[in-house]
PDB file of N, CA and C in Angstrom:
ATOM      1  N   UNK A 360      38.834  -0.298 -54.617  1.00  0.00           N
ATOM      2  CA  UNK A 360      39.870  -0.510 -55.643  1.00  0.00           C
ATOM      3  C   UNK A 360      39.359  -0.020 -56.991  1.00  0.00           C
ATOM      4  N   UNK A 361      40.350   1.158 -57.395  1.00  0.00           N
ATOM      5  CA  UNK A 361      39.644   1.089 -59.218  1.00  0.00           C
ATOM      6  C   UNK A 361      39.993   0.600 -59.867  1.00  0.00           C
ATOM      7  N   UNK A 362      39.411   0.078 -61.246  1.00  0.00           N
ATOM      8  CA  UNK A 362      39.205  -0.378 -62.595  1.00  0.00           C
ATOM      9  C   UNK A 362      40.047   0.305 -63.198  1.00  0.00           C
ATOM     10  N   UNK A 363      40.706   0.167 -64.480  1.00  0.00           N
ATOM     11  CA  UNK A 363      41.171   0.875 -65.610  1.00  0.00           C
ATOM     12  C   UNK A 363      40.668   0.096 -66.366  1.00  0.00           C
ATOM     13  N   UNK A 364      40.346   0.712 -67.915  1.00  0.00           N
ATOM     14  CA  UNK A 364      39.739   0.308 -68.990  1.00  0.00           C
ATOM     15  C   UNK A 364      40.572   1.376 -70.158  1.00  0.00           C
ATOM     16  N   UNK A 365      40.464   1.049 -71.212  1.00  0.00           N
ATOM     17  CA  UNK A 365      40.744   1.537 -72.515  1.00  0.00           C
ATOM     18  C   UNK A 365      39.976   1.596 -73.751  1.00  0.00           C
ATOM     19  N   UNK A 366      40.046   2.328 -74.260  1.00  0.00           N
ATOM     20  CA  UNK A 366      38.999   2.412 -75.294  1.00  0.00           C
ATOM     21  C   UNK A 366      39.028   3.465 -76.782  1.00  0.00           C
ATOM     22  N   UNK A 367      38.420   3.356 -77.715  1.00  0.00           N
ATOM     23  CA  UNK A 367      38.739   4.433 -78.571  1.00  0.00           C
ATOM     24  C   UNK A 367      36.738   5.056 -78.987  1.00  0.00           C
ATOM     25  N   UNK A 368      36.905   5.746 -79.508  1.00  0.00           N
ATOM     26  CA  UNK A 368      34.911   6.339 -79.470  1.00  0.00           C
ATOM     27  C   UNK A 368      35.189   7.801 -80.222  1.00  0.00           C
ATOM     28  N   UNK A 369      33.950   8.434 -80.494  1.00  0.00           N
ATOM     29  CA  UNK A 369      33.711   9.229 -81.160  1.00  0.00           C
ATOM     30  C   UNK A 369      33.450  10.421 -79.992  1.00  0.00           C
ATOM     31  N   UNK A 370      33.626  11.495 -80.322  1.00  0.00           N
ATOM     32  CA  UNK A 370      33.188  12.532 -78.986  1.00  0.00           C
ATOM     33  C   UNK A 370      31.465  13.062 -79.775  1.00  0.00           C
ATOM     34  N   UNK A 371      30.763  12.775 -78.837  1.00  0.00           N
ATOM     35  CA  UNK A 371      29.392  13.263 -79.064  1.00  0.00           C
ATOM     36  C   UNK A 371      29.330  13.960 -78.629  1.00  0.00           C
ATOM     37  N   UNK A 372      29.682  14.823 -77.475  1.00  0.00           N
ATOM     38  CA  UNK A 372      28.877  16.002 -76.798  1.00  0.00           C
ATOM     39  C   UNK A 372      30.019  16.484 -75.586  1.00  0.00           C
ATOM     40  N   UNK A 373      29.818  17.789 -75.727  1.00  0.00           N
ATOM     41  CA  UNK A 373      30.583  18.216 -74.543  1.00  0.00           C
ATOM     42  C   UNK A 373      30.189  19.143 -73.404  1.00  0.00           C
ATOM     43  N   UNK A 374      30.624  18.660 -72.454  1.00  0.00           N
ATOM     44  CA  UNK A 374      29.248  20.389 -70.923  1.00  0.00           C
ATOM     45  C   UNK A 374      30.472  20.160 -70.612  1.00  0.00           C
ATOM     46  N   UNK A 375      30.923  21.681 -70.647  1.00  0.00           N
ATOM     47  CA  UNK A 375      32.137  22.448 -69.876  1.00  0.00           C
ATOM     48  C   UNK A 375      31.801  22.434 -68.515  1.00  0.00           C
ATOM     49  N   UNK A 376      30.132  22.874 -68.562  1.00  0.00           N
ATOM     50  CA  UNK A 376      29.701  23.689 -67.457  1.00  0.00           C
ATOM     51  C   UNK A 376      29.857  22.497 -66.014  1.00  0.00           C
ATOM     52  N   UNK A 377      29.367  21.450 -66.773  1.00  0.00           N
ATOM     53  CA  UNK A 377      29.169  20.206 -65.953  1.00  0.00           C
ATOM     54  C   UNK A 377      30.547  19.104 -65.807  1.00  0.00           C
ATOM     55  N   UNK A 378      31.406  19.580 -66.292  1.00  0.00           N
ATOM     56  CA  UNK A 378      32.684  18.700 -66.842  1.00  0.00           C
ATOM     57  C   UNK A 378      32.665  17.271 -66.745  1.00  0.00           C
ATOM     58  N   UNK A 379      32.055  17.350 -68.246  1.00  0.00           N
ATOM     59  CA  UNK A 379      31.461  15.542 -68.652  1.00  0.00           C
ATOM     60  C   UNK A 379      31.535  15.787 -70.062  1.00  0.00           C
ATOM     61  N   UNK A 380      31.671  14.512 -70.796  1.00  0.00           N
ATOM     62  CA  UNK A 380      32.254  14.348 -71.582  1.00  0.00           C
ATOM     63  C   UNK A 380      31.220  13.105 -72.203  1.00  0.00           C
ATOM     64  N   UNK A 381      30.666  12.914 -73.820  1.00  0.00           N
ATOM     65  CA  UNK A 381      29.511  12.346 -73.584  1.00  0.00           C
ATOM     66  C   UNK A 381      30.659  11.197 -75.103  1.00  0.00           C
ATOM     67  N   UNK A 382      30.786   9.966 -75.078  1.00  0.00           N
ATOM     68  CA  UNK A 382      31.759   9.522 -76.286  1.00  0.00           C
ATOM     69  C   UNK A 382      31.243   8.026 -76.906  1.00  0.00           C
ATOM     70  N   UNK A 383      30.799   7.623 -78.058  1.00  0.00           N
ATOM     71  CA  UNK A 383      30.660   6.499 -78.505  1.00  0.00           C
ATOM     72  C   UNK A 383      31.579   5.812 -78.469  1.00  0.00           C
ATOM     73  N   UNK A 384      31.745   5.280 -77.866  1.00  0.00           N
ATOM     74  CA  UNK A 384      32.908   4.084 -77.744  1.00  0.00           C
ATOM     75  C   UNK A 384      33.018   2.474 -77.902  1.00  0.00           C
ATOM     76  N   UNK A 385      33.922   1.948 -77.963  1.00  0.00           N
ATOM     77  CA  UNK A 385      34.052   0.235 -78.613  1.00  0.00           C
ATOM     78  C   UNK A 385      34.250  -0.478 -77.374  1.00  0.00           C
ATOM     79  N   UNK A 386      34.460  -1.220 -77.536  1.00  0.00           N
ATOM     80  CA  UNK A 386      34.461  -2.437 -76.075  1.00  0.00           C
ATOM     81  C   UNK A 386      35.259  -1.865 -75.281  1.00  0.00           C
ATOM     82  N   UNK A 387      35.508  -1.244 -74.209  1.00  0.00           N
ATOM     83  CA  UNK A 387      36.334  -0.735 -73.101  1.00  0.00           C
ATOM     84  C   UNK A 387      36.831  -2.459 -72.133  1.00  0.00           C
ATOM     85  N   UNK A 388      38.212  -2.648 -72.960  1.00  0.00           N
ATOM     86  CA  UNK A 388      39.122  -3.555 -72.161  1.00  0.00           C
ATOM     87  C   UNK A 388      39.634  -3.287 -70.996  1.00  0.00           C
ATOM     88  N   UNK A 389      39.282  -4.333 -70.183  1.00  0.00           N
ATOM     89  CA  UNK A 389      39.781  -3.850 -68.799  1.00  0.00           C
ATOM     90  C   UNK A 389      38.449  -3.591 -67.487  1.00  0.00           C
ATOM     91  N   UNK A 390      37.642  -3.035 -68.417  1.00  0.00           N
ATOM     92  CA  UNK A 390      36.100  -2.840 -67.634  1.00  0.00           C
ATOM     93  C   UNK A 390      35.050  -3.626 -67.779  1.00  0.00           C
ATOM     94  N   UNK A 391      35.006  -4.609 -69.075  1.00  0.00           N
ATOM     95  CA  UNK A 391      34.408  -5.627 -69.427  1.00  0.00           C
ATOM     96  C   UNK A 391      33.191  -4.868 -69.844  1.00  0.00           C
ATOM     97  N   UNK A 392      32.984  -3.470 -70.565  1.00  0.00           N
ATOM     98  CA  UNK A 392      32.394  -2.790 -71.051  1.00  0.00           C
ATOM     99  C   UNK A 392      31.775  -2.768 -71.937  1.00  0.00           C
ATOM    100  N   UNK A 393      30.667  -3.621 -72.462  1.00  0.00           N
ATOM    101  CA  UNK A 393      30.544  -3.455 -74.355  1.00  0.00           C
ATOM    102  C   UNK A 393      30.320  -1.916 -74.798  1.00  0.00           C
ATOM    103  N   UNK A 394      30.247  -1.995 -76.515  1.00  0.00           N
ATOM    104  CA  UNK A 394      30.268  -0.567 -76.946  1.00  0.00           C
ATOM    105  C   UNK A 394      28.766   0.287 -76.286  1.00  0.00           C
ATOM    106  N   UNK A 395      29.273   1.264 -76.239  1.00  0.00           N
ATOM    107  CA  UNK A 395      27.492   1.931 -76.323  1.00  0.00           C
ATOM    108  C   UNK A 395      28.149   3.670 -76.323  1.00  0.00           C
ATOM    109  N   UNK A 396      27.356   4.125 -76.113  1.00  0.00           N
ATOM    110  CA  UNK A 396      27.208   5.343 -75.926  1.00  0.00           C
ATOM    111  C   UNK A 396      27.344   5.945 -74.299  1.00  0.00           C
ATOM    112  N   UNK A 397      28.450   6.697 -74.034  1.00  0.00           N
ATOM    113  CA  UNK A 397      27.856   7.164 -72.541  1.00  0.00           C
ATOM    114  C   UNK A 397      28.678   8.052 -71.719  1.00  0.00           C
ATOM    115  N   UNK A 398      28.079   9.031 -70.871  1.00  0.00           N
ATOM    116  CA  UNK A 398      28.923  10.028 -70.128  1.00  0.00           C
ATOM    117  C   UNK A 398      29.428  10.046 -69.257  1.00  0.00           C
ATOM    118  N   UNK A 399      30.961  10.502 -69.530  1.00  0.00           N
ATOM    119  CA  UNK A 399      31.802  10.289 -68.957  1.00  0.00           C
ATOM    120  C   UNK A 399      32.147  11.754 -67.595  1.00  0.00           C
ATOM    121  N   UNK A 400      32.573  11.509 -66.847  1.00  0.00           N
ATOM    122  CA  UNK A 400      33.231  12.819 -65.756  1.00  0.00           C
ATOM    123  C   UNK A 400      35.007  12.766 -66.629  1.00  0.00           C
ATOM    124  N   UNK A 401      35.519  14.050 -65.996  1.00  0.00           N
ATOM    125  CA  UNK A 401      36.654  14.086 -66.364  1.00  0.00           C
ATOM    126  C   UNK A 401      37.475  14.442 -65.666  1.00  0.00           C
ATOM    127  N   UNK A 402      39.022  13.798 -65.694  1.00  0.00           N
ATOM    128  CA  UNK A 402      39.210  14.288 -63.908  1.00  0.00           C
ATOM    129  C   UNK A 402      40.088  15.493 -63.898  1.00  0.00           C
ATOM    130  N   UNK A 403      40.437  16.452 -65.200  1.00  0.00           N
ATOM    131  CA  UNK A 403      40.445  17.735 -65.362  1.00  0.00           C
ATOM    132  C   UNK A 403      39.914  18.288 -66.301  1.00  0.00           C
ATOM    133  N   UNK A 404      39.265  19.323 -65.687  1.00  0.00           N
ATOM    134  CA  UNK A 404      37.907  20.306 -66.774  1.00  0.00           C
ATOM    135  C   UNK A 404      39.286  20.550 -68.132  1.00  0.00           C
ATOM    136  N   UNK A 405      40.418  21.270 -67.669  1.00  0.00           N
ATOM    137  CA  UNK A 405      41.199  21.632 -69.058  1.00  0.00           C
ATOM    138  C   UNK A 405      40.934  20.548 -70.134  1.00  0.00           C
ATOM    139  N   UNK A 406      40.742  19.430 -69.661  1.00  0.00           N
ATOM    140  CA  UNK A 406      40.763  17.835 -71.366  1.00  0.00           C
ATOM    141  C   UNK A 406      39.778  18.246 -71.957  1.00  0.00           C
ATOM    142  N   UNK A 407      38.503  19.123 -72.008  1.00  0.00           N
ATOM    143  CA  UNK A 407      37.775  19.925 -72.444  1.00  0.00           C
ATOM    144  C   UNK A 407      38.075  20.279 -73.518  1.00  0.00           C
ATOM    145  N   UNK A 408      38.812  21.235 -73.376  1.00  0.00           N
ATOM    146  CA  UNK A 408      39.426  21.948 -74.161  1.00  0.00           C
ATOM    147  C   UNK A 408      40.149  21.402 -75.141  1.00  0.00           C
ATOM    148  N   UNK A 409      40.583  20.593 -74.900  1.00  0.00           N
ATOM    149  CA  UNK A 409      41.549  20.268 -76.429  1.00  0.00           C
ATOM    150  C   UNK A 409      40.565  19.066 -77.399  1.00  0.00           C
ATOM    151  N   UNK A 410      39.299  18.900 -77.226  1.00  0.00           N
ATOM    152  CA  UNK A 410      38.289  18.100 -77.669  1.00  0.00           C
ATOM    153  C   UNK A 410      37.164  18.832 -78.524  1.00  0.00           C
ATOM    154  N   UNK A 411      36.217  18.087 -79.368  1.00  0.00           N
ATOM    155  CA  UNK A 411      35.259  18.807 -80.315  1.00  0.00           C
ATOM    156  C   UNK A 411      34.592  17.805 -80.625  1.00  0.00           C
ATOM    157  N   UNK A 412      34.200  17.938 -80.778  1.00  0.00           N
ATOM    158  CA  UNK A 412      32.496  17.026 -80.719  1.00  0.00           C
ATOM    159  C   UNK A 412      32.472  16.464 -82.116  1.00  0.00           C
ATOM    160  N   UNK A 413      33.072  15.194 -82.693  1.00  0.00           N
ATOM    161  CA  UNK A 413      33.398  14.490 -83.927  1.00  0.00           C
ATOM    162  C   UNK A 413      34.650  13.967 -83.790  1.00  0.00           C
ATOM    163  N   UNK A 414      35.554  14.788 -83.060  1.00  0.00           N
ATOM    164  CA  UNK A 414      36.924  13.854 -82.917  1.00  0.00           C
ATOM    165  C   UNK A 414      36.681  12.022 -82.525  1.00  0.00           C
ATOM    166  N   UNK A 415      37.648  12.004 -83.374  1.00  0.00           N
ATOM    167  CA  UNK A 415      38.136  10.185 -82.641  1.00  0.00           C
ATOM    168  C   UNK A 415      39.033  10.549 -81.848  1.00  0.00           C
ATOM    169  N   UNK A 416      38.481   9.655 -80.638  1.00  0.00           N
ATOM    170  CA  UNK A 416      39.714   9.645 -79.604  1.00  0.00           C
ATOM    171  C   UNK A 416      40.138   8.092 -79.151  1.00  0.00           C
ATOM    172  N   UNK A 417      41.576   8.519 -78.445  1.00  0.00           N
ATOM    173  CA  UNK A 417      41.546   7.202 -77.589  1.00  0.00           C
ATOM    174  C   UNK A 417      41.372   7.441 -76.177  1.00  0.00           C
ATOM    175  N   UNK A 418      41.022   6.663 -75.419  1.00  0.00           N
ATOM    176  CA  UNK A 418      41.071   7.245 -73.406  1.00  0.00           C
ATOM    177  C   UNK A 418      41.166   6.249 -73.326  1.00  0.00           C
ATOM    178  N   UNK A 419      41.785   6.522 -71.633  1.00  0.00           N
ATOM    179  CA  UNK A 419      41.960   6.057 -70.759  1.00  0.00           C
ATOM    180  C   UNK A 419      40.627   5.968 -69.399  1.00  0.00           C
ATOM    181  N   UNK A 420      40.414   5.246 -68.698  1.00  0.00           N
ATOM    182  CA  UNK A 420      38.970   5.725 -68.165  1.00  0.00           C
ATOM    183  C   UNK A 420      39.147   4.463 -66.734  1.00  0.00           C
ATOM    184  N   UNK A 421      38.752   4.748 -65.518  1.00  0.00           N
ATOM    185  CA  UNK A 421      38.513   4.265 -64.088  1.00  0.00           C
ATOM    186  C   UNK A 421      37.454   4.544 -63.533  1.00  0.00           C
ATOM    187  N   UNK A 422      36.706   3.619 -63.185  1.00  0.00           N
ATOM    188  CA  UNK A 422      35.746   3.071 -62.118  1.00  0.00           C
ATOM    189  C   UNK A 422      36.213   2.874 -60.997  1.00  0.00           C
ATOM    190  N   UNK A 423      35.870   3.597 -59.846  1.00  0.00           N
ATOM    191  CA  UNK A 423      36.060   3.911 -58.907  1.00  0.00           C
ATOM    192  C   UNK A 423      34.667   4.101 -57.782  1.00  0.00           C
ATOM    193  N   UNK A 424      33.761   3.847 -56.815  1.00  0.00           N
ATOM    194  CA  UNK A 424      32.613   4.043 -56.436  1.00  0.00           C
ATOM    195  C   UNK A 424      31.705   4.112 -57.620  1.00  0.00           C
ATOM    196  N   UNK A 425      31.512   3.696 -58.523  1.00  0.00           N
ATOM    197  CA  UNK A 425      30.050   3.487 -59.445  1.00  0.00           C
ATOM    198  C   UNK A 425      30.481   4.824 -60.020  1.00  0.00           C
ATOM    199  N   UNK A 426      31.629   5.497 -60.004  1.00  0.00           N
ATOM    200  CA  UNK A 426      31.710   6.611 -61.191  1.00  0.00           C
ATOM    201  C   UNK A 426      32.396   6.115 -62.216  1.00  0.00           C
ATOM    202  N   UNK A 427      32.285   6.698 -63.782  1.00  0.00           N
ATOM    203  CA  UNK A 427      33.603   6.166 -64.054  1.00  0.00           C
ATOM    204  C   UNK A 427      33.947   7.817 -64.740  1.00  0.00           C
ATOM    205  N   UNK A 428      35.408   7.896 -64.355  1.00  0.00           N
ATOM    206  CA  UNK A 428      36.256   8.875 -64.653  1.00  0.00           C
ATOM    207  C   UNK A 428      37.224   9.028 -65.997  1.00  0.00           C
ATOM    208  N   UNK A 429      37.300   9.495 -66.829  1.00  0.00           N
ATOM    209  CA  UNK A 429      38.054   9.725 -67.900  1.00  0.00           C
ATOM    210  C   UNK A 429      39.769  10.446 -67.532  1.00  0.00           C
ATOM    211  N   UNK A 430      40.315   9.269 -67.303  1.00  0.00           N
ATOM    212  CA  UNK A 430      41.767   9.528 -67.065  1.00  0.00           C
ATOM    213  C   UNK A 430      42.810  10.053 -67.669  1.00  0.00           C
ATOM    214  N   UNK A 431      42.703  10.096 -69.194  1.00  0.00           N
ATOM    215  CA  UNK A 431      43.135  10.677 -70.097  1.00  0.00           C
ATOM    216  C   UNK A 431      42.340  10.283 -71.864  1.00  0.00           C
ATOM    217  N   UNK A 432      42.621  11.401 -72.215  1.00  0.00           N
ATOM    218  CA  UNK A 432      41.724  11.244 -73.899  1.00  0.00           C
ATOM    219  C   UNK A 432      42.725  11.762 -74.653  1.00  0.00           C
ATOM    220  N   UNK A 433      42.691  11.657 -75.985  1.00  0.00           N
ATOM    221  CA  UNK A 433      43.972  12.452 -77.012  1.00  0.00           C
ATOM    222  C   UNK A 433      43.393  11.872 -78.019  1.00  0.00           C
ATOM    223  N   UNK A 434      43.458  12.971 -78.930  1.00  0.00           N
ATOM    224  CA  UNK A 434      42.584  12.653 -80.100  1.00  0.00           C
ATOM    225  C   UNK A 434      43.472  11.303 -81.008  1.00  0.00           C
ATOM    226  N   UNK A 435      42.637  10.977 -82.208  1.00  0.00           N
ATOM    227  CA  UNK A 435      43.636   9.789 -82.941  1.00  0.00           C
ATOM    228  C   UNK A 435      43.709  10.713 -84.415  1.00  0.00           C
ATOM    229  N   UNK A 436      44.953  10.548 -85.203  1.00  0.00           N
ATOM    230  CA  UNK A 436      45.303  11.092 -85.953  1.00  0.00           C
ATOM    231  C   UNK A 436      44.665  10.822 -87.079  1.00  0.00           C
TER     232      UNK A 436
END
């Protein structure tokens, strides 16, 4: 069964090559997550692309087998 969690974070780092996604983030509700730092998979390489390494974002994010997946991100205005 997966998890959903929510969250908002800073984008630290991005590998196209590796499609992961690296984001400081605040308490992720839903996952019982405290803040920290940490890399994420993404479950399409394109969310890449519309990201930069300083944006605030918000995501969406699931735990699923000990991964956790970035379900959706969109920057915050």
């Amino acid at each position: 069964e997966a998890e959903m969690g929510a969250a908002e974070g800073e984008v630290r780092k991005i590998d196209k090559s590796a499609q992961k996604i690296t984001i400081r983030h605040g308490h992720i509700s839903g996952l019982d997550m405290e803040a920290m730092t940490m890399v994420f998979r993404v479950k399409e390489p394109a969310m890449l692309d519309a990201m930069s390494v300083g944006d605030r974002v918000k995501f969406t994010v699931r735990r699923a087998g000990g991964a956790m997946v970035l379900e959706s991100v969109e920057p915050m205005k």
